[in-house]
């Protein structure tokens, strides 16, 4: 009887070793493939120059409830330190709640900039880089930001063209051409990177910058949704590599891949959006030295951000 039990265990033990070996090989094959794809993306963009070669200080802090808050800044002057940030957003990822949120702060919002008095919030980047933007958001809205990402708009074009060779499907609501470098006609269509950038930058109509911010949020949610409709997880390492010259961030590539993979691999996950200032909380004013600004009810908008991110 003992010899029969011994014979039964031996094949099982051998099968278990083979199974572990296969898992081991698959794991390292995946790591190797990801690294190869990442390097391919870097090589593809190696002759491009963007914001990645600049060094910025950033003393960010993790959210108090386990959330990760990321400062997203879009710039359109190839990253010169004197440029103002054209786009200011707070992206929040909460792994415990599987929630993804996006707050857009309009660039003409009139706030206190530490050490520089009151000015438009987009001036903070020109005065002191992402660290001063972080301090400004913390002082005015009470939000801790752990990471920052400065995105050169040229990188946005390359990302879209690499991820969506056939373009991103967008319903363009009206004809657009003024000061965006391209001409867009209304209707549902697929836009390449250059035309999609023109779409999100257009603001020469009755709603001005409010429409531009709305289109930015629309495009981000649409791109995120269409990422899910293609098998993008395998493509993520290369996309990160392609974007490397155009993104200046204190996030590790592994952090970016983890958050991106987590989002793409889940079903029925939406990105909730908020615009600051909220409706009924601001007025248009002209200020000497700053021009046309959005004078906001600070407490009302601060409460709106906290409730939005907490819920």
mmCIF file of C-alpha atoms in Angstrom:
data_model
loop_
_atom_site.group_PDB
_atom_site.id
_atom_site.type_symbol
_atom_site.label_atom_id
_atom_site.label_comp_id
_atom_site.label_asym_id
_atom_site.label_seq_id
_atom_site.Cartn_x
_atom_site.Cartn_y
_atom_site.Cartn_z
ATOM 1 C CA UNK A 1 0.000 0.000 0.000
ATOM 2 C CA UNK A 2 2.820 2.448 0.856
ATOM 3 C CA UNK A 3 4.510 1.887 -2.498
ATOM 4 C CA UNK A 4 1.216 2.555 -4.351
ATOM 5 C CA UNK A 5 0.685 5.865 -2.506
ATOM 6 C CA UNK A 6 4.280 6.860 -3.262
ATOM 7 C CA UNK A 7 3.736 6.159 -6.947
ATOM 8 C CA UNK A 8 0.597 8.342 -6.936
ATOM 9 C CA UNK A 9 2.394 11.301 -5.346
ATOM 10 C CA UNK A 10 5.410 11.298 -7.598
ATOM 11 C CA UNK A 11 3.578 12.142 -10.856
ATOM 12 C CA UNK A 12 1.599 14.878 -9.046
ATOM 13 C CA UNK A 13 4.786 16.425 -7.742
ATOM 14 C CA UNK A 14 6.304 16.349 -11.202
ATOM 15 C CA UNK A 15 3.218 17.992 -12.742
ATOM 16 C CA UNK A 16 3.306 20.707 -10.079
ATOM 17 C CA UNK A 17 6.940 21.500 -10.876
ATOM 18 C CA UNK A 18 6.123 21.749 -14.592
ATOM 19 C CA UNK A 19 3.211 24.089 -13.819
ATOM 20 C CA UNK A 20 5.411 26.356 -11.677
ATOM 21 C CA UNK A 21 8.079 26.375 -14.368
ATOM 22 C CA UNK A 22 5.538 27.412 -17.014
ATOM 23 C CA UNK A 23 4.267 30.246 -14.801
ATOM 24 C CA UNK A 24 7.853 31.330 -14.178
ATOM 25 C CA UNK A 25 8.613 31.409 -17.913
ATOM 26 C CA UNK A 26 5.376 33.261 -18.722
ATOM 27 C CA UNK A 27 6.116 35.887 -16.096
ATOM 28 C CA UNK A 28 9.597 36.642 -17.404
ATOM 29 C CA UNK A 29 8.401 36.480 -21.012
ATOM 30 C CA UNK A 30 5.783 39.133 -20.186
ATOM 31 C CA UNK A 31 8.378 41.336 -18.465
ATOM 32 C CA UNK A 32 10.755 40.914 -21.379
ATOM 33 C CA UNK A 33 8.081 41.672 -23.961
ATOM 34 C CA UNK A 34 6.937 44.779 -22.060
ATOM 35 C CA UNK A 35 10.477 46.086 -21.780
ATOM 36 C CA UNK A 36 11.102 45.422 -25.489
ATOM 37 C CA UNK A 37 7.919 47.262 -26.454
ATOM 38 C CA UNK A 38 8.807 50.174 -24.166
ATOM 39 C CA UNK A 39 12.276 50.509 -25.734
ATOM 40 C CA UNK A 40 10.725 50.339 -29.220
ATOM 41 C CA UNK A 41 8.494 53.260 -28.301
ATOM 42 C CA UNK A 42 11.443 55.243 -26.930
ATOM 43 C CA UNK A 43 13.457 54.603 -30.105
ATOM 44 C CA UNK A 44 10.492 55.688 -32.206
ATOM 45 C CA UNK A 45 10.530 59.096 -30.487
ATOM 46 C CA UNK A 46 14.277 59.425 -29.833
ATOM 47 C CA UNK A 47 14.760 62.297 -32.300
ATOM 48 C CA UNK A 48 11.867 64.257 -30.827
ATOM 49 C CA UNK A 49 12.428 66.906 -28.185
ATOM 50 C CA UNK A 50 9.885 67.918 -25.609
ATOM 51 C CA UNK A 51 9.633 68.645 -21.897
ATOM 52 C CA UNK A 52 11.230 65.497 -20.502
ATOM 53 C CA UNK A 53 14.758 66.919 -20.289
ATOM 54 C CA UNK A 54 13.807 69.610 -17.767
ATOM 55 C CA UNK A 55 14.079 69.097 -14.028
ATOM 56 C CA UNK A 56 11.393 70.341 -11.668
ATOM 57 C CA UNK A 57 11.063 70.078 -7.918
ATOM 58 C CA UNK A 58 7.792 68.736 -6.574
ATOM 59 C CA UNK A 59 6.990 68.100 -2.925
ATOM 60 C CA UNK A 60 3.753 66.221 -3.345
ATOM 61 C CA UNK A 61 1.832 64.259 -0.742
ATOM 62 C CA UNK A 62 -0.410 61.211 -1.072
ATOM 63 C CA UNK A 63 -4.113 61.669 -0.414
ATOM 64 C CA UNK A 64 -5.283 61.090 3.152
ATOM 65 C CA UNK A 65 -7.734 58.329 2.194
ATOM 66 C CA UNK A 66 -5.524 56.228 -0.076
ATOM 67 C CA UNK A 67 -6.331 58.084 -3.276
ATOM 68 C CA UNK A 68 -3.709 59.160 -5.810
ATOM 69 C CA UNK A 69 -4.072 62.740 -7.059
ATOM 70 C CA UNK A 70 -2.096 63.742 -10.142
ATOM 71 C CA UNK A 71 -1.564 67.290 -11.400
ATOM 72 C CA UNK A 72 -1.917 67.314 -15.196
ATOM 73 C CA UNK A 73 -0.528 70.315 -17.058
ATOM 74 C CA UNK A 74 -0.758 70.835 -20.808
ATOM 75 C CA UNK A 75 1.659 73.286 -22.428
ATOM 76 C CA UNK A 76 2.029 74.492 -25.980
ATOM 77 C CA UNK A 77 5.467 76.123 -26.110
ATOM 78 C CA UNK A 78 7.667 73.039 -26.121
ATOM 79 C CA UNK A 79 8.174 73.300 -22.402
ATOM 80 C CA UNK A 80 9.903 76.649 -21.916
ATOM 81 C CA UNK A 81 9.850 77.548 -18.246
ATOM 82 C CA UNK A 82 8.303 80.943 -19.007
ATOM 83 C CA UNK A 83 5.232 79.463 -20.718
ATOM 84 C CA UNK A 84 1.908 79.427 -18.940
ATOM 85 C CA UNK A 85 0.014 76.160 -18.573
ATOM 86 C CA UNK A 86 -2.708 75.981 -21.206
ATOM 87 C CA UNK A 87 -4.507 73.129 -19.422
ATOM 88 C CA UNK A 88 -4.751 72.472 -15.671
ATOM 89 C CA UNK A 89 -6.394 69.301 -14.388
ATOM 90 C CA UNK A 90 -6.450 67.113 -11.296
ATOM 91 C CA UNK A 91 -6.759 63.405 -12.078
ATOM 92 C CA UNK A 92 -7.693 61.115 -9.192
ATOM 93 C CA UNK A 93 -7.323 57.347 -9.051
ATOM 94 C CA UNK A 94 -8.701 55.471 -6.034
ATOM 95 C CA UNK A 95 -7.744 51.766 -6.150
ATOM 96 C CA UNK A 96 -10.056 50.763 -3.293
ATOM 97 C CA UNK A 97 -13.120 52.299 -4.954
ATOM 98 C CA UNK A 98 -12.079 51.615 -8.569
ATOM 99 C CA UNK A 99 -12.918 55.251 -9.297
ATOM 100 C CA UNK A 100 -11.374 57.648 -11.820
ATOM 101 C CA UNK A 101 -12.129 61.366 -11.618
ATOM 102 C CA UNK A 102 -11.025 64.469 -13.461
ATOM 103 C CA UNK A 103 -11.240 68.087 -12.312
ATOM 104 C CA UNK A 104 -10.537 70.827 -14.856
ATOM 105 C CA UNK A 105 -9.533 74.222 -13.459
ATOM 106 C CA UNK A 106 -10.057 76.975 -15.992
ATOM 107 C CA UNK A 107 -6.838 78.830 -16.693
ATOM 108 C CA UNK A 108 -8.316 82.317 -16.081
ATOM 109 C CA UNK A 109 -9.445 81.425 -12.542
ATOM 110 C CA UNK A 110 -8.300 84.292 -10.297
ATOM 111 C CA UNK A 111 -6.555 82.933 -7.184
ATOM 112 C CA UNK A 112 -3.804 83.639 -4.673
ATOM 113 C CA UNK A 113 -0.432 82.385 -5.947
ATOM 114 C CA UNK A 114 1.966 81.925 -2.981
ATOM 115 C CA UNK A 115 4.641 84.614 -3.077
ATOM 116 C CA UNK A 116 3.139 86.362 -6.121
ATOM 117 C CA UNK A 117 -0.195 87.771 -5.002
ATOM 118 C CA UNK A 118 -3.423 87.310 -6.947
ATOM 119 C CA UNK A 119 -3.289 86.283 -10.594
ATOM 120 C CA UNK A 120 -4.703 83.828 -13.094
ATOM 121 C CA UNK A 121 -3.951 80.296 -11.979
ATOM 122 C CA UNK A 122 -2.146 79.460 -15.225
ATOM 123 C CA UNK A 123 0.525 82.054 -14.334
ATOM 124 C CA UNK A 124 1.705 79.830 -11.460
ATOM 125 C CA UNK A 125 3.550 77.492 -13.826
ATOM 126 C CA UNK A 126 5.453 80.380 -15.412
ATOM 127 C CA UNK A 127 6.393 81.730 -11.970
ATOM 128 C CA UNK A 128 7.525 78.478 -10.366
ATOM 129 C CA UNK A 129 6.820 75.330 -12.379
ATOM 130 C CA UNK A 130 4.600 72.472 -11.207
ATOM 131 C CA UNK A 131 5.617 72.907 -7.565
ATOM 132 C CA UNK A 132 4.107 76.394 -7.433
ATOM 133 C CA UNK A 133 0.965 75.115 -9.170
ATOM 134 C CA UNK A 134 0.759 72.415 -6.492
ATOM 135 C CA UNK A 135 1.135 75.016 -3.725
ATOM 136 C CA UNK A 136 -1.485 77.232 -5.367
ATOM 137 C CA UNK A 137 -4.051 74.424 -5.576
ATOM 138 C CA UNK A 138 -3.296 73.348 -2.015
ATOM 139 C CA UNK A 139 -3.644 76.889 -0.647
ATOM 140 C CA UNK A 140 -6.832 77.762 -2.518
ATOM 141 C CA UNK A 141 -8.667 74.423 -2.694
ATOM 142 C CA UNK A 142 -7.068 72.278 0.030
ATOM 143 C CA UNK A 143 -6.186 69.365 -2.284
ATOM 144 C CA UNK A 144 -2.977 67.325 -1.857
ATOM 145 C CA UNK A 145 -1.259 66.328 -5.100
ATOM 146 C CA UNK A 146 1.192 63.429 -5.086
ATOM 147 C CA UNK A 147 2.387 63.444 -8.694
ATOM 148 C CA UNK A 148 2.621 65.799 -11.631
ATOM 149 C CA UNK A 149 2.686 65.247 -15.391
ATOM 150 C CA UNK A 150 3.491 68.018 -17.852
ATOM 151 C CA UNK A 151 2.354 67.040 -21.335
ATOM 152 C CA UNK A 152 3.685 68.732 -24.453
ATOM 153 C CA UNK A 153 0.838 68.975 -26.961
ATOM 154 C CA UNK A 154 3.052 67.485 -29.661
ATOM 155 C CA UNK A 155 3.217 64.344 -27.536
ATOM 156 C CA UNK A 156 -0.577 64.211 -27.497
ATOM 157 C CA UNK A 157 -0.535 64.067 -31.305
ATOM 158 C CA UNK A 158 2.012 61.214 -31.335
ATOM 159 C CA UNK A 159 0.100 59.258 -28.688
ATOM 160 C CA UNK A 160 -3.184 59.439 -30.599
ATOM 161 C CA UNK A 161 -1.570 58.481 -33.898
ATOM 162 C CA UNK A 162 0.228 55.509 -32.331
ATOM 163 C CA UNK A 163 -2.715 54.223 -30.294
ATOM 164 C CA UNK A 164 -5.396 54.872 -32.920
ATOM 165 C CA UNK A 165 -4.009 54.529 -36.462
ATOM 166 C CA UNK A 166 -7.536 54.993 -37.823
ATOM 167 C CA UNK A 167 -8.242 58.002 -35.603
ATOM 168 C CA UNK A 168 -10.490 58.670 -32.618
ATOM 169 C CA UNK A 169 -14.222 58.781 -33.228
ATOM 170 C CA UNK A 170 -15.587 62.185 -32.175
ATOM 171 C CA UNK A 171 -18.845 63.987 -32.882
ATOM 172 C CA UNK A 172 -17.680 67.482 -33.887
ATOM 173 C CA UNK A 173 -20.509 69.823 -32.962
ATOM 174 C CA UNK A 174 -19.688 72.739 -35.288
ATOM 175 C CA UNK A 175 -17.282 73.962 -37.953
ATOM 176 C CA UNK A 176 -13.933 74.975 -36.419
ATOM 177 C CA UNK A 177 -10.813 76.492 -37.942
ATOM 178 C CA UNK A 178 -9.753 79.736 -36.283
ATOM 179 C CA UNK A 179 -6.286 79.588 -34.668
ATOM 180 C CA UNK A 180 -6.123 75.778 -34.471
ATOM 181 C CA UNK A 181 -4.071 75.029 -37.582
ATOM 182 C CA UNK A 182 -6.664 72.673 -39.096
ATOM 183 C CA UNK A 183 -10.196 72.873 -40.466
ATOM 184 C CA UNK A 184 -12.946 70.754 -38.934
ATOM 185 C CA UNK A 185 -16.434 70.156 -40.272
ATOM 186 C CA UNK A 186 -19.380 69.145 -38.067
ATOM 187 C CA UNK A 187 -20.444 65.534 -37.735
ATOM 188 C CA UNK A 188 -19.356 62.149 -36.392
ATOM 189 C CA UNK A 189 -15.886 61.352 -37.744
ATOM 190 C CA UNK A 190 -12.491 59.890 -36.968
ATOM 191 C CA UNK A 191 -9.804 62.443 -36.140
ATOM 192 C CA UNK A 192 -6.045 61.877 -36.220
ATOM 193 C CA UNK A 193 -3.811 63.430 -33.574
ATOM 194 C CA UNK A 194 -3.374 66.803 -35.266
ATOM 195 C CA UNK A 195 -7.090 67.318 -35.906
ATOM 196 C CA UNK A 196 -8.052 66.049 -32.457
ATOM 197 C CA UNK A 197 -5.639 68.541 -30.875
ATOM 198 C CA UNK A 198 -7.223 71.300 -32.950
ATOM 199 C CA UNK A 199 -10.636 70.210 -31.692
ATOM 200 C CA UNK A 200 -9.704 70.423 -28.007
ATOM 201 C CA UNK A 201 -7.949 73.773 -28.439
ATOM 202 C CA UNK A 202 -10.706 75.619 -30.293
ATOM 203 C CA UNK A 203 -12.229 78.442 -28.231
ATOM 204 C CA UNK A 204 -13.209 81.158 -30.687
ATOM 205 C CA UNK A 205 -16.975 81.004 -30.324
ATOM 206 C CA UNK A 206 -19.657 82.320 -27.972
ATOM 207 C CA UNK A 207 -18.733 80.026 -25.069
ATOM 208 C CA UNK A 208 -14.978 80.596 -25.423
ATOM 209 C CA UNK A 209 -12.789 78.819 -22.901
ATOM 210 C CA UNK A 210 -15.764 77.070 -21.279
ATOM 211 C CA UNK A 211 -16.371 75.162 -24.499
ATOM 212 C CA UNK A 212 -12.689 74.319 -24.803
ATOM 213 C CA UNK A 213 -12.619 72.804 -21.295
ATOM 214 C CA UNK A 214 -15.791 70.840 -22.028
ATOM 215 C CA UNK A 215 -14.212 69.450 -25.217
ATOM 216 C CA UNK A 216 -11.033 68.514 -23.347
ATOM 217 C CA UNK A 217 -13.020 66.444 -20.871
ATOM 218 C CA UNK A 218 -15.098 64.951 -23.683
ATOM 219 C CA UNK A 219 -11.989 63.869 -25.604
ATOM 220 C CA UNK A 220 -10.310 62.366 -22.531
ATOM 221 C CA UNK A 221 -13.373 60.272 -21.690
ATOM 222 C CA UNK A 222 -13.840 59.247 -25.345
ATOM 223 C CA UNK A 223 -10.181 58.275 -25.755
ATOM 224 C CA UNK A 224 -10.315 56.293 -22.505
ATOM 225 C CA UNK A 225 -13.476 54.514 -23.651
ATOM 226 C CA UNK A 226 -12.046 53.697 -27.081
ATOM 227 C CA UNK A 227 -8.842 52.413 -25.479
ATOM 228 C CA UNK A 228 -11.023 49.727 -23.968
ATOM 229 C CA UNK A 229 -12.490 48.772 -27.338
ATOM 230 C CA UNK A 230 -9.064 47.686 -28.638
ATOM 231 C CA UNK A 231 -6.581 45.286 -27.076
ATOM 232 C CA UNK A 232 -4.475 48.062 -25.591
ATOM 233 C CA UNK A 233 -2.926 46.371 -22.557
ATOM 234 C CA UNK A 234 -0.267 44.723 -24.719
ATOM 235 C CA UNK A 235 0.336 48.081 -26.400
ATOM 236 C CA UNK A 236 0.704 50.097 -23.192
ATOM 237 C CA UNK A 237 4.496 49.692 -22.769
ATOM 238 C CA UNK A 238 5.142 50.990 -26.296
ATOM 239 C CA UNK A 239 2.746 53.905 -25.814
ATOM 240 C CA UNK A 240 4.584 54.893 -22.638
ATOM 241 C CA UNK A 241 7.848 54.763 -24.586
ATOM 242 C CA UNK A 242 6.463 56.877 -27.434
ATOM 243 C CA UNK A 243 5.324 59.529 -24.946
ATOM 244 C CA UNK A 244 8.595 59.640 -22.974
ATOM 245 C CA UNK A 245 10.125 62.731 -24.665
ATOM 246 C CA UNK A 246 6.861 64.647 -24.393
ATOM 247 C CA UNK A 247 5.959 64.036 -20.755
ATOM 248 C CA UNK A 248 7.791 65.387 -17.746
ATOM 249 C CA UNK A 249 6.578 63.545 -14.658
ATOM 250 C CA UNK A 250 7.718 62.314 -11.267
ATOM 251 C CA UNK A 251 5.744 59.093 -11.779
ATOM 252 C CA UNK A 252 7.644 55.888 -12.500
ATOM 253 C CA UNK A 253 6.833 54.056 -15.725
ATOM 254 C CA UNK A 254 5.645 51.125 -13.599
ATOM 255 C CA UNK A 255 3.138 53.394 -11.805
ATOM 256 C CA UNK A 256 1.790 54.636 -15.135
ATOM 257 C CA UNK A 257 1.500 51.107 -16.499
ATOM 258 C CA UNK A 258 -0.217 49.889 -13.320
ATOM 259 C CA UNK A 259 -2.875 52.617 -13.335
ATOM 260 C CA UNK A 260 -3.379 52.332 -17.097
ATOM 261 C CA UNK A 261 -3.641 48.532 -17.017
ATOM 262 C CA UNK A 262 -6.036 48.656 -14.080
ATOM 263 C CA UNK A 263 -8.336 51.043 -15.938
ATOM 264 C CA UNK A 264 -8.283 49.221 -19.286
ATOM 265 C CA UNK A 265 -8.801 45.769 -17.753
ATOM 266 C CA UNK A 266 -12.012 46.748 -15.935
ATOM 267 C CA UNK A 267 -15.469 46.776 -17.443
ATOM 268 C CA UNK A 268 -18.036 49.557 -17.082
ATOM 269 C CA UNK A 269 -15.593 52.028 -15.528
ATOM 270 C CA UNK A 270 -16.296 55.681 -16.245
ATOM 271 C CA UNK A 271 -14.322 58.863 -15.727
ATOM 272 C CA UNK A 272 -16.359 61.386 -13.721
ATOM 273 C CA UNK A 273 -15.623 65.034 -14.532
ATOM 274 C CA UNK A 274 -15.990 68.408 -12.844
ATOM 275 C CA UNK A 275 -15.221 71.931 -14.030
ATOM 276 C CA UNK A 276 -13.955 74.698 -11.739
ATOM 277 C CA UNK A 277 -15.449 77.233 -11.377
ATOM 278 C CA UNK A 278 -18.828 75.561 -11.100
ATOM 279 C CA UNK A 279 -21.932 77.245 -12.496
ATOM 280 C CA UNK A 280 -23.206 80.190 -10.471
ATOM 281 C CA UNK A 281 -19.933 80.659 -8.585
ATOM 282 C CA UNK A 282 -18.013 83.191 -10.672
ATOM 283 C CA UNK A 283 -18.153 86.481 -12.528
ATOM 284 C CA UNK A 284 -16.136 87.908 -15.409
ATOM 285 C CA UNK A 285 -13.946 90.827 -14.350
ATOM 286 C CA UNK A 286 -11.062 92.861 -15.682
ATOM 287 C CA UNK A 287 -8.050 93.346 -13.418
ATOM 288 C CA UNK A 288 -5.093 95.634 -14.056
ATOM 289 C CA UNK A 289 -2.053 93.555 -14.907
ATOM 290 C CA UNK A 290 -4.036 90.343 -15.359
ATOM 291 C CA UNK A 291 -6.640 91.268 -17.952
ATOM 292 C CA UNK A 292 -9.918 89.362 -18.136
ATOM 293 C CA UNK A 293 -10.271 86.938 -15.205
ATOM 294 C CA UNK A 294 -12.821 84.644 -13.594
ATOM 295 C CA UNK A 295 -13.446 85.971 -10.087
ATOM 296 C CA UNK A 296 -14.718 82.970 -8.146
ATOM 297 C CA UNK A 297 -16.516 82.217 -4.911
ATOM 298 C CA UNK A 298 -13.571 80.322 -3.439
ATOM 299 C CA UNK A 299 -15.409 78.541 -0.639
ATOM 300 C CA UNK A 300 -18.208 77.337 -2.928
ATOM 301 C CA UNK A 301 -15.709 75.892 -5.416
ATOM 302 C CA UNK A 302 -13.504 74.411 -2.708
ATOM 303 C CA UNK A 303 -16.519 72.598 -1.263
ATOM 304 C CA UNK A 304 -17.546 71.394 -4.730
ATOM 305 C CA UNK A 305 -14.105 69.840 -5.378
ATOM 306 C CA UNK A 306 -14.002 68.100 -1.996
ATOM 307 C CA UNK A 307 -17.505 66.678 -2.359
ATOM 308 C CA UNK A 308 -16.816 65.525 -5.915
ATOM 309 C CA UNK A 309 -13.573 63.748 -5.021
ATOM 310 C CA UNK A 310 -14.918 62.286 -1.785
ATOM 311 C CA UNK A 311 -18.032 60.810 -3.411
#
